[in-house]
PDB file of C-alpha atoms in Angstrom:
ATOM      1  CA  ASP H 471      17.928  -4.546  -1.805  1.00  0.00           C
ATOM      2  CA  THR H 472      16.507  -1.312  -0.453  1.00  0.00           C
ATOM      3  CA  GLU H 473      18.678   1.769   0.110  1.00  0.00           C
ATOM      4  CA  VAL H 474      16.766   2.596   3.281  1.00  0.00           C
ATOM      5  CA  THR H 475      17.562   0.146   6.062  1.00  0.00           C
ATOM      6  CA  GLN H 476      15.165  -0.462   8.919  1.00  0.00           C
ATOM      7  CA  THR H 477      15.908  -2.448  12.065  1.00  0.00           C
ATOM      8  CA  PRO H 478      14.655  -4.636  13.525  1.00  0.00           C
ATOM      9  CA  LYS H 479      12.556  -6.380  10.856  1.00  0.00           C
ATOM     10  CA  HIS H 480      10.231  -7.813  13.498  1.00  0.00           C
ATOM     11  CA  LEU H 481       9.543  -6.672  17.059  1.00  0.00           C
ATOM     12  CA  VAL H 482       7.266  -8.129  19.711  1.00  0.00           C
ATOM     13  CA  MET H 483       6.829  -6.102  22.862  1.00  0.00           C
ATOM     14  CA  GLY H 484       4.575  -5.816  25.867  1.00  0.00           C
ATOM     15  CA  MET H 485       2.516  -2.754  26.626  1.00  0.00           C
ATOM     16  CA  THR H 486       4.897  -1.651  29.400  1.00  0.00           C
ATOM     17  CA  ASN H 487       8.105  -2.039  27.383  1.00  0.00           C
ATOM     18  CA  LYS H 488      10.240   0.711  25.880  1.00  0.00           C
ATOM     19  CA  LYS H 489      11.785  -0.003  22.493  1.00  0.00           C
ATOM     20  CA  SER H 490      13.083   1.911  19.478  1.00  0.00           C
ATOM     21  CA  LEU H 491      12.797   1.464  15.749  1.00  0.00           C
ATOM     22  CA  LYS H 492      15.748   2.575  13.647  1.00  0.00           C
ATOM     23  CA  CYS H 493      16.042   3.802  10.088  1.00  0.00           C
ATOM     24  CA  GLU H 494      19.217   4.639   8.169  1.00  0.00           C
ATOM     25  CA  GLN H 495      19.925   6.011   4.691  1.00  0.00           C
ATOM     26  CA  HIS H 496      23.174   7.098   3.050  1.00  0.00           C
ATOM     27  CA  MET H 497      21.758   8.740  -0.076  1.00  0.00           C
ATOM     28  CA  GLY H 498      22.256  12.275   1.236  1.00  0.00           C
ATOM     29  CA  HIS H 499      18.513  12.747   1.563  1.00  0.00           C
ATOM     30  CA  ARG H 500      17.487  15.573   3.877  1.00  0.00           C
ATOM     31  CA  ALA H 501      13.836  14.588   4.400  1.00  0.00           C
ATOM     32  CA  MET H 502      12.844  11.477   6.347  1.00  0.00           C
ATOM     33  CA  TYR H 503       9.411  10.059   7.115  1.00  0.00           C
ATOM     34  CA  TRP H 504       7.660   7.595   9.407  1.00  0.00           C
ATOM     35  CA  TYR H 505       4.500   5.793   8.260  1.00  0.00           C
ATOM     36  CA  LYS H 506       2.199   3.288   9.939  1.00  0.00           C
ATOM     37  CA  GLN H 507       0.495   0.620   7.811  1.00  0.00           C
ATOM     38  CA  LYS H 508      -2.186  -1.759   9.057  1.00  0.00           C
ATOM     39  CA  ALA H 509      -2.899  -4.985   7.180  1.00  0.00           C
ATOM     40  CA  LYS H 510      -4.695  -4.534   3.844  1.00  0.00           C
ATOM     41  CA  LYS H 511      -4.685  -0.740   4.330  1.00  0.00           C
ATOM     42  CA  PRO H 512      -2.618   2.055   2.785  1.00  0.00           C
ATOM     43  CA  PRO H 513       0.159   3.732   4.796  1.00  0.00           C
ATOM     44  CA  GLU H 514      -0.642   6.651   7.082  1.00  0.00           C
ATOM     45  CA  LEU H 515       1.895   9.450   7.462  1.00  0.00           C
ATOM     46  CA  MET H 516       3.045   9.947  11.074  1.00  0.00           C
ATOM     47  CA  PHE H 517       6.060  12.289  11.089  1.00  0.00           C
ATOM     48  CA  VAL H 518       8.274  14.188   8.659  1.00  0.00           C
ATOM     49  CA  TYR H 519      11.756  15.512   9.408  1.00  0.00           C
ATOM     50  CA  SER H 520      13.244  18.079   7.088  1.00  0.00           C
ATOM     51  CA  TYR H 521      16.909  18.990   7.600  1.00  0.00           C
ATOM     52  CA  GLU H 522      16.841  17.196  10.981  1.00  0.00           C
ATOM     53  CA  LYS H 523      13.937  19.285  12.243  1.00  0.00           C
ATOM     54  CA  LEU H 524      10.448  17.929  12.852  1.00  0.00           C
ATOM     55  CA  SER H 525       8.202  19.604  10.286  1.00  0.00           C
ATOM     56  CA  ILE H 526       5.069  17.460  10.329  1.00  0.00           C
ATOM     57  CA  ASN H 527       3.433  15.587  13.224  1.00  0.00           C
ATOM     58  CA  GLU H 528       0.100  14.168  12.060  1.00  0.00           C
ATOM     59  CA  SER H 529      -1.462  14.278  15.549  1.00  0.00           C
ATOM     60  CA  VAL H 530       0.361  11.118  16.584  1.00  0.00           C
ATOM     61  CA  PRO H 531      -0.083   9.998  20.253  1.00  0.00           C
ATOM     62  CA  SER H 532       2.832  10.890  22.525  1.00  0.00           C
ATOM     63  CA  ARG H 533       3.612   7.212  23.135  1.00  0.00           C
ATOM     64  CA  PHE H 534       5.402   7.492  19.751  1.00  0.00           C
ATOM     65  CA  SER H 535       8.421   9.782  19.986  1.00  0.00           C
ATOM     66  CA  PRO H 536      10.522  10.458  16.873  1.00  0.00           C
ATOM     67  CA  GLU H 537      14.153  11.514  16.882  1.00  0.00           C
ATOM     68  CA  CYS H 538      16.518  12.524  14.106  1.00  0.00           C
ATOM     69  CA  PRO H 539      20.052  12.497  15.569  1.00  0.00           C
ATOM     70  CA  ASN H 540      21.690  13.297  12.222  1.00  0.00           C
ATOM     71  CA  SER H 541      20.878  13.520   8.539  1.00  0.00           C
ATOM     72  CA  SER H 542      21.276   9.757   8.009  1.00  0.00           C
ATOM     73  CA  LEU H 543      19.401   8.387  10.987  1.00  0.00           C
ATOM     74  CA  LEU H 544      15.801   8.427  12.109  1.00  0.00           C
ATOM     75  CA  ASN H 545      14.515   6.737  15.253  1.00  0.00           C
ATOM     76  CA  LEU H 546      11.038   6.070  16.562  1.00  0.00           C
ATOM     77  CA  HIS H 547      10.915   5.565  20.324  1.00  0.00           C
ATOM     78  CA  LEU H 548       8.009   3.482  21.601  1.00  0.00           C
ATOM     79  CA  HIS H 549       6.599   3.477  25.123  1.00  0.00           C
ATOM     80  CA  ALA H 550       3.377   2.172  26.657  1.00  0.00           C
ATOM     81  CA  LEU H 551       1.949   1.075  23.316  1.00  0.00           C
ATOM     82  CA  GLN H 552      -1.508  -0.400  22.889  1.00  0.00           C
ATOM     83  CA  PRO H 553      -2.498  -3.581  20.986  1.00  0.00           C
ATOM     84  CA  GLU H 554      -4.018  -1.425  18.230  1.00  0.00           C
ATOM     85  CA  ASP H 555      -0.524  -0.026  17.554  1.00  0.00           C
ATOM     86  CA  SER H 556       0.452  -3.388  16.053  1.00  0.00           C
ATOM     87  CA  ALA H 557       1.300  -2.635  12.410  1.00  0.00           C
ATOM     88  CA  LEU H 558       4.053  -2.362   9.828  1.00  0.00           C
ATOM     89  CA  TYR H 559       6.108   0.792  10.446  1.00  0.00           C
ATOM     90  CA  LEU H 560       7.721   2.166   7.324  1.00  0.00           C
ATOM     91  CA  CYS H 561      10.524   4.680   7.037  1.00  0.00           C
ATOM     92  CA  ALA H 562      11.177   6.686   3.884  1.00  0.00           C
ATOM     93  CA  SER H 563      13.545   9.390   2.714  1.00  0.00           C
ATOM     94  CA  SER H 564      13.648  11.889  -0.135  1.00  0.00           C
ATOM     95  CA  GLN H 565      16.102  14.425  -1.483  1.00  0.00           C
ATOM     96  CA  GLU H 566      14.286  17.357   0.010  1.00  0.00           C
ATOM     97  CA  SER H 567      10.955  18.619   1.091  1.00  0.00           C
ATOM     98  CA  ILE H 568       9.349  22.021   1.164  1.00  0.00           C
ATOM     99  CA  ARG H 569       7.552  22.777   4.419  1.00  0.00           C
ATOM    100  CA  GLY H 570       7.740  19.049   5.088  1.00  0.00           C
ATOM    101  CA  GLN H 571       5.987  18.057   1.884  1.00  0.00           C
ATOM    102  CA  SER H 572       7.917  15.896  -0.527  1.00  0.00           C
ATOM    103  CA  ASN H 573       8.451  17.110  -4.086  1.00  0.00           C
ATOM    104  CA  GLN H 574      10.918  14.334  -4.853  1.00  0.00           C
ATOM    105  CA  PRO H 575      10.304  10.567  -5.033  1.00  0.00           C
ATOM    106  CA  GLN H 576      10.430   8.869  -1.656  1.00  0.00           C
ATOM    107  CA  HIS H 577      12.573   5.788  -1.076  1.00  0.00           C
ATOM    108  CA  PHE H 578      11.089   3.306   1.383  1.00  0.00           C
ATOM    109  CA  GLY H 579      12.579   0.697   3.662  1.00  0.00           C
ATOM    110  CA  ASP H 580      10.947  -2.706   4.017  1.00  0.00           C
ATOM    111  CA  GLY H 581       9.555  -1.803   7.422  1.00  0.00           C
ATOM    112  CA  THR H 582       9.468  -3.135  10.954  1.00  0.00           C
ATOM    113  CA  ARG H 583       6.555  -5.427  11.738  1.00  0.00           C
ATOM    114  CA  LEU H 584       5.525  -4.564  15.280  1.00  0.00           C
ATOM    115  CA  SER H 585       3.312  -6.729  17.480  1.00  0.00           C
ATOM    116  CA  ILE H 586       2.066  -5.507  20.862  1.00  0.00           C
ATOM    117  CA  LEU H 587       1.061  -8.196  23.324  1.00  0.00           C
TER     118      LEU H 587
ATOM    119  CA  LYS N 610     -11.157  16.446   4.007  1.00  0.00           C
ATOM    120  CA  GLN N 611      -9.236  14.926   1.109  1.00  0.00           C
ATOM    121  CA  GLU N 612     -10.523  11.533  -0.043  1.00  0.00           C
ATOM    122  CA  VAL N 613      -8.639   9.418  -2.550  1.00  0.00           C
ATOM    123  CA  THR N 614     -10.381   6.585  -4.392  1.00  0.00           C
ATOM    124  CA  GLN N 615      -8.796   3.954  -6.601  1.00  0.00           C
ATOM    125  CA  ILE N 616     -10.711   1.906  -9.131  1.00  0.00           C
ATOM    126  CA  PRO N 617     -10.707  -1.022  -9.626  1.00  0.00           C
ATOM    127  CA  ALA N 618      -9.802  -2.520  -6.244  1.00  0.00           C
ATOM    128  CA  ALA N 619      -8.450  -5.612  -7.991  1.00  0.00           C
ATOM    129  CA  LEU N 620      -7.568  -6.423 -11.578  1.00  0.00           C
ATOM    130  CA  SER N 621      -6.450  -9.649 -13.241  1.00  0.00           C
ATOM    131  CA  VAL N 622      -5.157  -9.543 -16.824  1.00  0.00           C
ATOM    132  CA  PRO N 623      -3.236 -11.837 -19.188  1.00  0.00           C
ATOM    133  CA  GLU N 624       0.399 -11.061 -19.901  1.00  0.00           C
ATOM    134  CA  GLY N 625       0.978  -8.528 -22.672  1.00  0.00           C
ATOM    135  CA  GLU N 626      -2.213  -6.563 -22.119  1.00  0.00           C
ATOM    136  CA  ASN N 627      -2.176  -2.781 -21.782  1.00  0.00           C
ATOM    137  CA  LEU N 628      -4.058  -1.558 -18.715  1.00  0.00           C
ATOM    138  CA  VAL N 629      -5.183   1.585 -16.910  1.00  0.00           C
ATOM    139  CA  LEU N 630      -5.460   2.156 -13.186  1.00  0.00           C
ATOM    140  CA  ASN N 631      -7.578   5.039 -11.951  1.00  0.00           C
ATOM    141  CA  CYS N 632      -7.197   7.402  -9.018  1.00  0.00           C
ATOM    142  CA  SER N 633      -9.585  10.207  -8.068  1.00  0.00           C
ATOM    143  CA  PHE N 634      -9.348  12.823  -5.342  1.00  0.00           C
ATOM    144  CA  THR N 635     -11.939  15.176  -3.931  1.00  0.00           C
ATOM    145  CA  ASP N 636      -9.848  18.293  -3.185  1.00  0.00           C
ATOM    146  CA  SER N 637      -8.017  19.734  -6.201  1.00  0.00           C
ATOM    147  CA  ALA N 638      -5.752  21.902  -3.993  1.00  0.00           C
ATOM    148  CA  ILE N 639      -2.892  19.434  -4.195  1.00  0.00           C
ATOM    149  CA  TYR N 640       0.877  19.899  -4.219  1.00  0.00           C
ATOM    150  CA  ASN N 641       1.690  16.726  -6.135  1.00  0.00           C
ATOM    151  CA  LEU N 642       0.480  13.192  -6.812  1.00  0.00           C
ATOM    152  CA  GLN N 643       2.594  10.055  -6.638  1.00  0.00           C
ATOM    153  CA  TRP N 644       2.103   6.493  -7.814  1.00  0.00           C
ATOM    154  CA  PHE N 645       3.704   3.663  -5.836  1.00  0.00           C
ATOM    155  CA  ARG N 646       3.797  -0.105  -6.052  1.00  0.00           C
ATOM    156  CA  GLN N 647       3.972  -2.384  -3.034  1.00  0.00           C
ATOM    157  CA  ASP N 648       4.941  -6.035  -3.129  1.00  0.00           C
ATOM    158  CA  PRO N 649       3.685  -8.324  -0.320  1.00  0.00           C
ATOM    159  CA  GLY N 650       5.629  -7.841   2.905  1.00  0.00           C
ATOM    160  CA  LYS N 651       7.707  -5.027   1.411  1.00  0.00           C
ATOM    161  CA  GLY N 652       7.875  -1.257   1.544  1.00  0.00           C
ATOM    162  CA  LEU N 653       6.692   1.008  -1.232  1.00  0.00           C
ATOM    163  CA  THR N 654       8.510   1.710  -4.480  1.00  0.00           C
ATOM    164  CA  SER N 655       7.979   5.145  -6.005  1.00  0.00           C
ATOM    165  CA  LEU N 656       6.999   4.835  -9.677  1.00  0.00           C
ATOM    166  CA  LEU N 657       6.106   8.338 -10.844  1.00  0.00           C
ATOM    167  CA  LEU N 658       5.623  11.754  -9.247  1.00  0.00           C
ATOM    168  CA  ILE N 659       3.576  14.448 -10.959  1.00  0.00           C
ATOM    169  CA  GLN N 660       3.778  18.035  -9.717  1.00  0.00           C
ATOM    170  CA  SER N 661       0.489  19.921  -9.596  1.00  0.00           C
ATOM    171  CA  SER N 662       1.590  22.056 -12.572  1.00  0.00           C
ATOM    172  CA  GLN N 663       2.366  19.015 -14.755  1.00  0.00           C
ATOM    173  CA  ARG N 664      -0.013  16.872 -16.783  1.00  0.00           C
ATOM    174  CA  GLU N 665       1.921  13.653 -17.206  1.00  0.00           C
ATOM    175  CA  GLN N 666       5.089  11.735 -16.464  1.00  0.00           C
ATOM    176  CA  THR N 667       6.566   8.718 -18.213  1.00  0.00           C
ATOM    177  CA  SER N 668       9.021   6.062 -17.113  1.00  0.00           C
ATOM    178  CA  GLY N 669       9.605   3.071 -19.344  1.00  0.00           C
ATOM    179  CA  ARG N 670       6.321   1.211 -19.825  1.00  0.00           C
ATOM    180  CA  LEU N 671       4.548   3.456 -17.325  1.00  0.00           C
ATOM    181  CA  ASN N 672       2.710   6.680 -18.045  1.00  0.00           C
ATOM    182  CA  ALA N 673       0.850   8.690 -15.422  1.00  0.00           C
ATOM    183  CA  SER N 674      -1.469  11.577 -16.174  1.00  0.00           C
ATOM    184  CA  LEU N 675      -2.951  14.219 -13.917  1.00  0.00           C
ATOM    185  CA  ASP N 676      -6.068  16.313 -14.450  1.00  0.00           C
ATOM    186  CA  LYS N 677      -6.153  18.459 -11.338  1.00  0.00           C
ATOM    187  CA  SER N 678      -9.342  20.305 -12.214  1.00  0.00           C
ATOM    188  CA  SER N 679     -11.361  17.086 -12.470  1.00  0.00           C
ATOM    189  CA  GLY N 680      -9.521  15.410  -9.589  1.00  0.00           C
ATOM    190  CA  ARG N 681      -8.276  12.440 -11.605  1.00  0.00           C
ATOM    191  CA  SER N 682      -5.076  10.599 -12.349  1.00  0.00           C
ATOM    192  CA  THR N 683      -4.450   7.493 -14.393  1.00  0.00           C
ATOM    193  CA  LEU N 684      -1.539   5.083 -14.472  1.00  0.00           C
ATOM    194  CA  TYR N 685      -1.110   3.377 -17.844  1.00  0.00           C
ATOM    195  CA  ILE N 686       0.959   0.183 -17.964  1.00  0.00           C
ATOM    196  CA  ALA N 687       1.936  -0.998 -21.429  1.00  0.00           C
ATOM    197  CA  ALA N 688       2.630  -4.620 -22.342  1.00  0.00           C
ATOM    198  CA  SER N 689       2.047  -5.927 -18.820  1.00  0.00           C
ATOM    199  CA  GLN N 690       4.330  -8.649 -17.413  1.00  0.00           C
ATOM    200  CA  PRO N 691       3.924 -11.095 -14.508  1.00  0.00           C
ATOM    201  CA  GLY N 692       6.543  -9.070 -12.621  1.00  0.00           C
ATOM    202  CA  ASP N 693       4.123  -6.136 -12.626  1.00  0.00           C
ATOM    203  CA  SER N 694       1.895  -8.044 -10.196  1.00  0.00           C
ATOM    204  CA  ALA N 695       1.670  -5.924  -7.028  1.00  0.00           C
ATOM    205  CA  THR N 696      -0.573  -3.433  -5.260  1.00  0.00           C
ATOM    206  CA  TYR N 697      -0.512   0.010  -6.859  1.00  0.00           C
ATOM    207  CA  LEU N 698      -1.168   3.034  -4.658  1.00  0.00           C
ATOM    208  CA  CYS N 699      -1.685   6.674  -5.490  1.00  0.00           C
ATOM    209  CA  ALA N 700      -1.069   9.396  -2.914  1.00  0.00           C
ATOM    210  CA  VAL N 701      -1.641  13.159  -2.893  1.00  0.00           C
ATOM    211  CA  TRP N 702       0.114  15.856  -0.892  1.00  0.00           C
ATOM    212  CA  ARG N 703      -2.204  18.706   0.005  1.00  0.00           C
ATOM    213  CA  GLY N 704      -1.420  22.312  -0.903  1.00  0.00           C
ATOM    214  CA  PHE N 705       0.452  24.554   1.511  1.00  0.00           C
ATOM    215  CA  ARG N 706      -2.609  26.647   2.282  1.00  0.00           C
ATOM    216  CA  GLU N 707      -4.372  23.636   3.775  1.00  0.00           C
ATOM    217  CA  THR N 708      -3.749  23.605   7.500  1.00  0.00           C
ATOM    218  CA  SER N 709      -6.139  20.948   8.774  1.00  0.00           C
ATOM    219  CA  GLY N 710      -6.293  17.235   8.175  1.00  0.00           C
ATOM    220  CA  SER N 711      -3.591  14.888   7.011  1.00  0.00           C
ATOM    221  CA  ARG N 712      -1.053  16.397   4.661  1.00  0.00           C
ATOM    222  CA  LEU N 713      -0.616  13.162   2.690  1.00  0.00           C
ATOM    223  CA  THR N 714      -3.510  10.892   1.702  1.00  0.00           C
ATOM    224  CA  PHE N 715      -3.244   7.490   0.055  1.00  0.00           C
ATOM    225  CA  GLY N 716      -5.879   5.625  -1.898  1.00  0.00           C
ATOM    226  CA  GLU N 717      -6.784   2.064  -0.884  1.00  0.00           C
ATOM    227  CA  GLY N 718      -4.829   0.643  -3.811  1.00  0.00           C
ATOM    228  CA  THR N 719      -5.435  -1.590  -6.828  1.00  0.00           C
ATOM    229  CA  GLN N 720      -4.212  -5.170  -6.523  1.00  0.00           C
ATOM    230  CA  LEU N 721      -2.924  -6.170  -9.956  1.00  0.00           C
ATOM    231  CA  THR N 722      -2.311  -9.744 -11.077  1.00  0.00           C
ATOM    232  CA  VAL N 723      -0.724 -10.372 -14.475  1.00  0.00           C
ATOM    233  CA  ASN N 724      -1.125 -13.999 -15.517  1.00  0.00           C
ATOM    234  CA  PRO N 725       1.532 -15.702 -17.684  1.00  0.00           C
TER     235      PRO N 725
END
C-alpha cells in the first residue's frame, strides 16, 4: 500500500466538464508534486508546491489548476480538457525541497487514470 | 536542453544474475540524480538518490554510481530476483542556475525481466 493516496483511481470526463483530482499524504512532507505520464513514456513534471506555495509550474496550460489547501492535501482542478490530456496523473511528496527541487526521495501515489472523451 | 538516455531499453536475464543499467545525461549541471522503479499500472518507487557531490549510494542489493563530469550513472543490481522485474527510470534535477527548460528530466526507462 502506498503512503500517498490519490482519488479517484479512474476518471472519464467530457471536454466541457469540470473535475478535480485529489492527493493526500500524512508523512509530514512539505513538498508535493504533480506529474503527467502518457502510456509507455516517462513522467513529466507539471507542478511543485513547497510549504504550500507554488514553486514550479512547468509551463502547464491554464486548463490545469493546482491547489494546495494545506500541507497534507494537493488538488488538481481540471476544466475544458482536450483528448490529448488523457494520461496517468501522478502525485508525489517529499520531506522538503529547495527552490522547488527535491533533495529527498519522493513518495508516489498510484495515480489517477484520466480519459477525456 | 537536458537529455537523459537509458541503455538498454529492455533487458531479460535469468534469476541470480548480476546486472547493470545505464543512464547518461547531456548537461552536467545537475542538482541530483534519482533511480526509480515502476511496476505496471502503479506509481514510481524511489530506489536511490545521489546528490551531485556524491559518487555512489547503496541500498541492499542495489548500488548506484554517479560520474557527473562524464554525464553517467549506473544502477547495479546484485543477485537479481523475479520480483525485480519492472521498468527502471533515472531522473535528473537541473542545477539552480538553470532557468530555462524543464527542471526535472526522466530517461525513457529500462524494462527489466528476471526469469525464474
